mmCIF file of C-alpha atoms in Angstrom:
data_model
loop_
_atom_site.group_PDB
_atom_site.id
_atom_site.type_symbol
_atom_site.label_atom_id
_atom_site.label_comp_id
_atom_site.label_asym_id
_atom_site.label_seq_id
_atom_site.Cartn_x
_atom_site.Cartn_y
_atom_site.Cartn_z
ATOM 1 C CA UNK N 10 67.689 111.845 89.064
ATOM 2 C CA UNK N 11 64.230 110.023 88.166
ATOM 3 C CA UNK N 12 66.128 106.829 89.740
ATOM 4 C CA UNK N 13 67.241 108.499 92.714
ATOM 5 C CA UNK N 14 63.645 110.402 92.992
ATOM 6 C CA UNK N 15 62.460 106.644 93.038
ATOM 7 C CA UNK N 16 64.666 104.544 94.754
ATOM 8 C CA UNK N 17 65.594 102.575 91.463
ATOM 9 C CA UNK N 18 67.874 100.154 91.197
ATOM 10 C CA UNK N 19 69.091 100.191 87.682
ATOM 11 C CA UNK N 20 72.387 100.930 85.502
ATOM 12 C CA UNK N 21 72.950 104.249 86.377
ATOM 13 C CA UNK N 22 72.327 103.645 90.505
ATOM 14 C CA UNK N 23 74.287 100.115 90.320
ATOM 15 C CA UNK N 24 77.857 101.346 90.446
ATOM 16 C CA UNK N 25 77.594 103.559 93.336
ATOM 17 C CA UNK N 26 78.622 101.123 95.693
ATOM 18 C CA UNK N 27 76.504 102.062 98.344
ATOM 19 C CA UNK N 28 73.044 101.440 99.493
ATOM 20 C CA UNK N 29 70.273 102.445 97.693
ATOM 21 C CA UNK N 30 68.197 103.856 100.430
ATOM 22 C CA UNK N 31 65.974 107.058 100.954
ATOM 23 C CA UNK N 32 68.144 108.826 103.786
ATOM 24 C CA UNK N 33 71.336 108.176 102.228
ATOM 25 C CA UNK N 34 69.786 109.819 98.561
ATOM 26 C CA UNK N 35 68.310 112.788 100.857
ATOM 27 C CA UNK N 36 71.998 112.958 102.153
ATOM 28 C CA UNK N 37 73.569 113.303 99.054
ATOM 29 C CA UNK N 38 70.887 115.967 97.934
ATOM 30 C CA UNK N 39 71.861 117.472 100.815
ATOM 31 C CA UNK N 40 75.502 117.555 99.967
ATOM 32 C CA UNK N 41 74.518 119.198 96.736
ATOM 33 C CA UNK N 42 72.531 122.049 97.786
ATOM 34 C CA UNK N 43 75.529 122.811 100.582
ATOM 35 C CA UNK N 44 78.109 122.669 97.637
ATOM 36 C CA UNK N 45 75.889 125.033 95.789
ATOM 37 C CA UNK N 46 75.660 127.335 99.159
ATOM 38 C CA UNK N 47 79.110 127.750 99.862
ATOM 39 C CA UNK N 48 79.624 128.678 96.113
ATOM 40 C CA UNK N 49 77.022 131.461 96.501
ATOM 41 C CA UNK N 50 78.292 132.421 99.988
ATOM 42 C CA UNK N 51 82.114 132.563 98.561
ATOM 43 C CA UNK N 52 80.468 135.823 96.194
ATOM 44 C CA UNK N 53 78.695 137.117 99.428
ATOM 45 C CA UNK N 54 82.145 139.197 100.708
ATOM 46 C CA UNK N 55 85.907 139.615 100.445
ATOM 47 C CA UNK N 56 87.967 137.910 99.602
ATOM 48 C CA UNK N 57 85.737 135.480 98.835
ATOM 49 C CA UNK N 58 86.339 131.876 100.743
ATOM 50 C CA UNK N 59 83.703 129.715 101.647
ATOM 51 C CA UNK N 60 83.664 126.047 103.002
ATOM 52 C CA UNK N 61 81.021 123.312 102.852
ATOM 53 C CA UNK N 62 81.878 120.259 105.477
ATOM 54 C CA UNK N 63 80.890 117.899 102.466
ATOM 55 C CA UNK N 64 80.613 116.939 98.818
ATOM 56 C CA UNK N 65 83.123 117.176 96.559
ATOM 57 C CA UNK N 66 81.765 113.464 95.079
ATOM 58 C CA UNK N 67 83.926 113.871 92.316
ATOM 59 C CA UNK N 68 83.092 110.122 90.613
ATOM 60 C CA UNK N 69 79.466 111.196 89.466
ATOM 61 C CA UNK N 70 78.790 111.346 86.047
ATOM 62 C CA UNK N 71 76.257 113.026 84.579
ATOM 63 C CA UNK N 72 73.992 110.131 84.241
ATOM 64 C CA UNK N 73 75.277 107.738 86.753
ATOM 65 C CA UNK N 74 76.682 106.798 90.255
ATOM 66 C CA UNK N 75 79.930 105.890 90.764
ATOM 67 C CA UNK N 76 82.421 105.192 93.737
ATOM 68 C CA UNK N 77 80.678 106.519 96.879
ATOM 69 C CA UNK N 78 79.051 109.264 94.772
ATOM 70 C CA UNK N 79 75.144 109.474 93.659
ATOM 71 C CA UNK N 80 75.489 112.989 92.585
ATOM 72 C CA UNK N 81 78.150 115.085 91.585
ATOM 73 C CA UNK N 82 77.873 118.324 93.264
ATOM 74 C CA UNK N 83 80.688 119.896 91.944
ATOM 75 C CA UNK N 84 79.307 120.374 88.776
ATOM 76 C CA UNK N 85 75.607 120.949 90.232
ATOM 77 C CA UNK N 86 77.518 124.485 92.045
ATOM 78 C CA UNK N 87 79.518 125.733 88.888
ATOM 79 C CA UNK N 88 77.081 125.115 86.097
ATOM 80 C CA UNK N 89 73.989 126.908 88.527
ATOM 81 C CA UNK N 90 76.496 129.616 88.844
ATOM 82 C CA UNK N 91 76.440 129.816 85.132
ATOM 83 C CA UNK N 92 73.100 129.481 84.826
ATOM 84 C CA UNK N 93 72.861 132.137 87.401
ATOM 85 C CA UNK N 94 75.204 134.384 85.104
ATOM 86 C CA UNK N 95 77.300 134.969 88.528
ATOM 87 C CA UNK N 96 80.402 133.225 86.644
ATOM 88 C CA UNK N 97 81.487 132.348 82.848
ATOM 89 C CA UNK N 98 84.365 130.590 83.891
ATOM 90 C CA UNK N 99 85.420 128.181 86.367
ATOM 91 C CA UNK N 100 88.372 125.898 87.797
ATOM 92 C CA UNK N 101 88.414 122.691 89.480
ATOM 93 C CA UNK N 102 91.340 121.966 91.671
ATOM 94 C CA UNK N 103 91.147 118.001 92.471
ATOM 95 C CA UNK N 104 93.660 117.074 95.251
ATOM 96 C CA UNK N 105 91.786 113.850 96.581
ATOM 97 C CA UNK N 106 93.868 110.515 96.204
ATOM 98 C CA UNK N 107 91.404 109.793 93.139
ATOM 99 C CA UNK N 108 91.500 110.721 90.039
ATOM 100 C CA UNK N 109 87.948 113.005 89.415
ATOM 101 C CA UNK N 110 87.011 111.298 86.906
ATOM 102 C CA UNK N 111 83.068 112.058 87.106
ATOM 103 C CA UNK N 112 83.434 115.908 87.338
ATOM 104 C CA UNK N 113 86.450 115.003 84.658
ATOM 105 C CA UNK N 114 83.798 113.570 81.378
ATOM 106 C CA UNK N 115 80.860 116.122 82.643
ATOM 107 C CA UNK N 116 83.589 119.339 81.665
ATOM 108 C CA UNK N 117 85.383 117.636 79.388
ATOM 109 C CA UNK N 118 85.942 119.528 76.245
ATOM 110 C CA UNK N 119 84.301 122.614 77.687
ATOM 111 C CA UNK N 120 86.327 125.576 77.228
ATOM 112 C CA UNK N 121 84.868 127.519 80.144
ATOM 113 C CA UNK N 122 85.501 124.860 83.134
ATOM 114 C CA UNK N 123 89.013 123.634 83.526
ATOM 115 C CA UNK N 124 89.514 120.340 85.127
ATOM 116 C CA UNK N 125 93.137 119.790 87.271
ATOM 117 C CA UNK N 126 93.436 116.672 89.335
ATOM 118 C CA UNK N 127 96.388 115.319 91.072
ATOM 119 C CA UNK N 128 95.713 112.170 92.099
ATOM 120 C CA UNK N 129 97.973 108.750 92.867
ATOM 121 C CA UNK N 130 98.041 107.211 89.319
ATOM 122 C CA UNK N 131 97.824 103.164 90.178
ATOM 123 C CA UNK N 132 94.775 103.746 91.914
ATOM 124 C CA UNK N 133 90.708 103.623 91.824
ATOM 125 C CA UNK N 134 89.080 104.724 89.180
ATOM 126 C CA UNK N 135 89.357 104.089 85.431
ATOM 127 C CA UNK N 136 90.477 107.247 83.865
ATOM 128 C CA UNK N 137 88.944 110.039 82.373
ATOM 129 C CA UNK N 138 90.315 112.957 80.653
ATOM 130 C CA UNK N 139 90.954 116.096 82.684
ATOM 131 C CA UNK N 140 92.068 119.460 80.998
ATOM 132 C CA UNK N 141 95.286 118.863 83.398
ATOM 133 C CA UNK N 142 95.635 115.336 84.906
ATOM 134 C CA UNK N 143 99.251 114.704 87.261
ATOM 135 C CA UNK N 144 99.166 111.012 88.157
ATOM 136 C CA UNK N 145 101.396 110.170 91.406
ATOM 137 C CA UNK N 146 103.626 107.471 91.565
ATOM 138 C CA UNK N 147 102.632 104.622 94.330
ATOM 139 C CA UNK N 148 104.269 106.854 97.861
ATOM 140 C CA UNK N 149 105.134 110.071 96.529
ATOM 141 C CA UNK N 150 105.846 112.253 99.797
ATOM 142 C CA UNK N 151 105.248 115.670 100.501
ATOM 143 C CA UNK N 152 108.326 117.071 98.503
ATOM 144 C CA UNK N 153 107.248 115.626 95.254
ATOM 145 C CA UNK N 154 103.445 116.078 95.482
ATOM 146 C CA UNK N 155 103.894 119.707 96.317
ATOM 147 C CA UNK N 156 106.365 120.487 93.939
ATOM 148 C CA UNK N 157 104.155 119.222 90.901
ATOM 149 C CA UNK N 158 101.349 120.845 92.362
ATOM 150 C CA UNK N 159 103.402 124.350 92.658
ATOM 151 C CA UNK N 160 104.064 123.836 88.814
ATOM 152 C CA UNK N 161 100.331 123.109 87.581
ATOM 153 C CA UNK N 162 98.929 125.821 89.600
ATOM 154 C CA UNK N 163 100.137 128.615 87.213
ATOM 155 C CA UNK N 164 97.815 126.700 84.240
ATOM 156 C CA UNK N 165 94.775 126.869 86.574
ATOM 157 C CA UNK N 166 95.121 130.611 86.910
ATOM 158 C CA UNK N 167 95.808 131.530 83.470
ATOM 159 C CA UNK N 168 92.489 130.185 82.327
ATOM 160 C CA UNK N 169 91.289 133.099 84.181
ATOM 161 C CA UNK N 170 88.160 131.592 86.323
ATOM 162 C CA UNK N 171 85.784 133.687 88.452
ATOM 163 C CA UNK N 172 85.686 130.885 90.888
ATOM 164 C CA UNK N 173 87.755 127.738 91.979
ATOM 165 C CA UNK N 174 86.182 124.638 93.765
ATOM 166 C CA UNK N 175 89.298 123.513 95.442
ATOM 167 C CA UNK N 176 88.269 119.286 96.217
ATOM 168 C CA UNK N 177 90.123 119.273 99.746
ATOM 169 C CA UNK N 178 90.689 115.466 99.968
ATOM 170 C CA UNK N 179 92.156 113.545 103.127
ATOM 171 C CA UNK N 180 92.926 110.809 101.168
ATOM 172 C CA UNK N 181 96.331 111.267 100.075
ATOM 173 C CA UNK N 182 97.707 111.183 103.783
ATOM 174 C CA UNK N 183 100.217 108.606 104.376
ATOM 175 C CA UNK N 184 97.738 106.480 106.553
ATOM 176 C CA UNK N 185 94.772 106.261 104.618
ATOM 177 C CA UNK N 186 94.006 102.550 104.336
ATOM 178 C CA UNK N 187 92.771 103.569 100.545
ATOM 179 C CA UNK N 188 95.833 105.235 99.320
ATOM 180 C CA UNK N 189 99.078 104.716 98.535
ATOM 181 C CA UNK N 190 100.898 108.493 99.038
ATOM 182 C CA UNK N 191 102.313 109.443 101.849
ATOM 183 C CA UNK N 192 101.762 112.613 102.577
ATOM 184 C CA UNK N 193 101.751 114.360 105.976
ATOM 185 C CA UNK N 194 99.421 115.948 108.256
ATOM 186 C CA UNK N 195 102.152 119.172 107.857
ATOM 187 C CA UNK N 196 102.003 118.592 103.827
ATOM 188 C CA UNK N 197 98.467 118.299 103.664
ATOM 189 C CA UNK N 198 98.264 121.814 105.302
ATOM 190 C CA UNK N 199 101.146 123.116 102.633
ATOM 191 C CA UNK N 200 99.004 122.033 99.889
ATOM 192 C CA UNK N 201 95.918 123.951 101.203
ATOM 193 C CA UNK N 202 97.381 126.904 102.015
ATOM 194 C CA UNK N 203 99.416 126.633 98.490
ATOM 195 C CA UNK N 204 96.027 126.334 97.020
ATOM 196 C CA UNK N 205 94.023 128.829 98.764
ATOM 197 C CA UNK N 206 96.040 131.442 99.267
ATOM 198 C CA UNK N 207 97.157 132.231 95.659
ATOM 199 C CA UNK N 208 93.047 131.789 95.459
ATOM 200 C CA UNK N 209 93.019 135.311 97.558
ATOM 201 C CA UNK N 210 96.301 136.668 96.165
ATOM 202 C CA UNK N 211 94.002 136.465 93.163
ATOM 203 C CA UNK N 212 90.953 137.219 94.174
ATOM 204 C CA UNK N 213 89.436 134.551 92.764
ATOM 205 C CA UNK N 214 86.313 133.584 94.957
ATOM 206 C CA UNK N 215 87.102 129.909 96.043
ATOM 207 C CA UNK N 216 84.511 127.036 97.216
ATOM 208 C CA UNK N 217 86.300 124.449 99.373
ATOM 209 C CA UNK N 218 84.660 120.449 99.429
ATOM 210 C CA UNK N 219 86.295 118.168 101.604
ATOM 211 C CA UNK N 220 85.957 114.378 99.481
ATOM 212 C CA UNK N 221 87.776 111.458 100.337
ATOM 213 C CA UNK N 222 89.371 110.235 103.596
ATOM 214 C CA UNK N 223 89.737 106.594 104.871
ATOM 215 C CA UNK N 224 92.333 107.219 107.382
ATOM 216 C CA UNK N 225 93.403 104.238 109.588
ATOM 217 C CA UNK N 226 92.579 106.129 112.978
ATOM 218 C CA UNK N 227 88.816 108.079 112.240
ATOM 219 C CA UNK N 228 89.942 111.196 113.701
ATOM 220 C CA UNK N 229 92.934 111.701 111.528
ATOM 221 C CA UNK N 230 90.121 112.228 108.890
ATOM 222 C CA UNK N 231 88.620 114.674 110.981
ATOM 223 C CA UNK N 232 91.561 116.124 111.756
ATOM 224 C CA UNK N 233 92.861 116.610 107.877
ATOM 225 C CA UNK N 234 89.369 118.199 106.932
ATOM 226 C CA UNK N 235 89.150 120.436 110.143
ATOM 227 C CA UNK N 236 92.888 121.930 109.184
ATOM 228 C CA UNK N 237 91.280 122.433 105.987
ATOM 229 C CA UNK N 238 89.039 124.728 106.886
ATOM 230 C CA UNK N 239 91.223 125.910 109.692
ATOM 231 C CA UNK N 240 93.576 127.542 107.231
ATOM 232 C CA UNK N 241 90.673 129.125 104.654
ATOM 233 C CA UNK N 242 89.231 130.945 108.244
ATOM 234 C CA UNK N 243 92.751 131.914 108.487
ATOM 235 C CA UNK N 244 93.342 133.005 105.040
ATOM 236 C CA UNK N 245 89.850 135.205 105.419
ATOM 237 C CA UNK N 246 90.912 136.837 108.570
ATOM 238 C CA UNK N 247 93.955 137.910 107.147
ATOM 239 C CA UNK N 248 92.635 138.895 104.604
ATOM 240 C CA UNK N 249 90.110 141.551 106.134
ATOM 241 C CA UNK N 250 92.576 142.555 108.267
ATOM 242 C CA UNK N 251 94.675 143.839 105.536
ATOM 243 C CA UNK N 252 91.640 145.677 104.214
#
């Protein structure tokens, strides 16, 4: 944080790939307090689902930048939560096309965060240890990648969290220059509603980040991310509805 405060080039700024520039550090502050936000606003009502339009820079480490990520503001939300005795526990629910492997080493051998990422296996970046890891082979489709995500989810849930940041990637779709799954637009929306609803069957508050996403066509991006949050508005209104 002293490098970032200063615009330092040094070991732990170098591997961030990106420029090292005052608006882009303020931007990724940014992206950190709105992470932290939507955690507190997903404890503000029933049943409990709040979205941020960013973060979810999974590849930060606790004391460096790594793969498009200066700060990791997954772990800034949960462990202020904790710090803000809101939460004990907590679950992170990694569906980007990379492994998390900076939110991975930050929890890792912490009994009170569990760590699941699904990710394509022969892929960016070196490997950490997450409490569940499911490595994809090279164009798994939307059969296989939901029906090993169907089968981990039970895990997540019996570690009991108070809250879930569910890391919303684009990434895995079938066009991402990036990536090599090959998921749909229709089984990227299966796998967020999948996630999120058996986060309000639950009611377990849950924080939505929307990551990676390096579709060929821009908008595809946009579009992935905006069905995203799409279905959690969805999932709310039903929700209070049933009330």
């Amino acid at each position: 944080l002293d490098d970032l405060d200063a615009v330092r080039r040094s070991e732990r700024t170098l591997y961030s790939e990106l420029p090292l520039r005052q608006d882009i550090i303020d931007a990724y502050k940014l992206a950190a307090g709105g992470t932290l936000l939507a955690c507190r606003g997903a404890f503000a009502n029933e049943p409990g689902i709040c979205c941020h339009i960013g973060g979810g820079f999974h590849h930060a480490f606790a004391n460096h930048a790594e793969g498009f990520c200066y700060i990791n503001d997954i772990a800034v939300g949960i462990r202020t939560m904790q710090a803000e005795g809101r939460i004990k526990k907590a679950a992170v629910i990694d569906c980007d096309l990379h492994q998390g492997n900076g939110t991975a080493s930050i929890f890792y051998g912490d009994p009170d965060v569990l760590t699941l990422s699904i990710h394509q296996e022969n892929n960016y970046p070196k490997k950490e240890t997450s409490d569940i890891d499911v490595g994809l082979d090279d164009f798994a489709d939307d059969t296989e990648y939901l029906a090993h995500l169907e089968e981990v989810l039970p895990q997540v849930f019996a570690h009991e969290p108070d809250m879930v940041v569910y890391v919303a990637g684009a990434d895995p779709y079938q066009e991402d220059v990036l990536g090599r799954l090959k998921l749909t637009m229709h089984g990227l929306a299966d796998r967020d509603r999948m996630v999120l609803t058996q986060c309000v069957q639950r009611k377990i508050p849950v924080v939505t980040v929307t990551a990676g996403g390096y579709a060929r066509h821009v908008m595809d991006t946009v579009k992935i991310h905006a069905q995203t949050i799409s279905i959690a508005t969805e999932l709310y209104r039903q929700a209070k509805e049933s009330e």
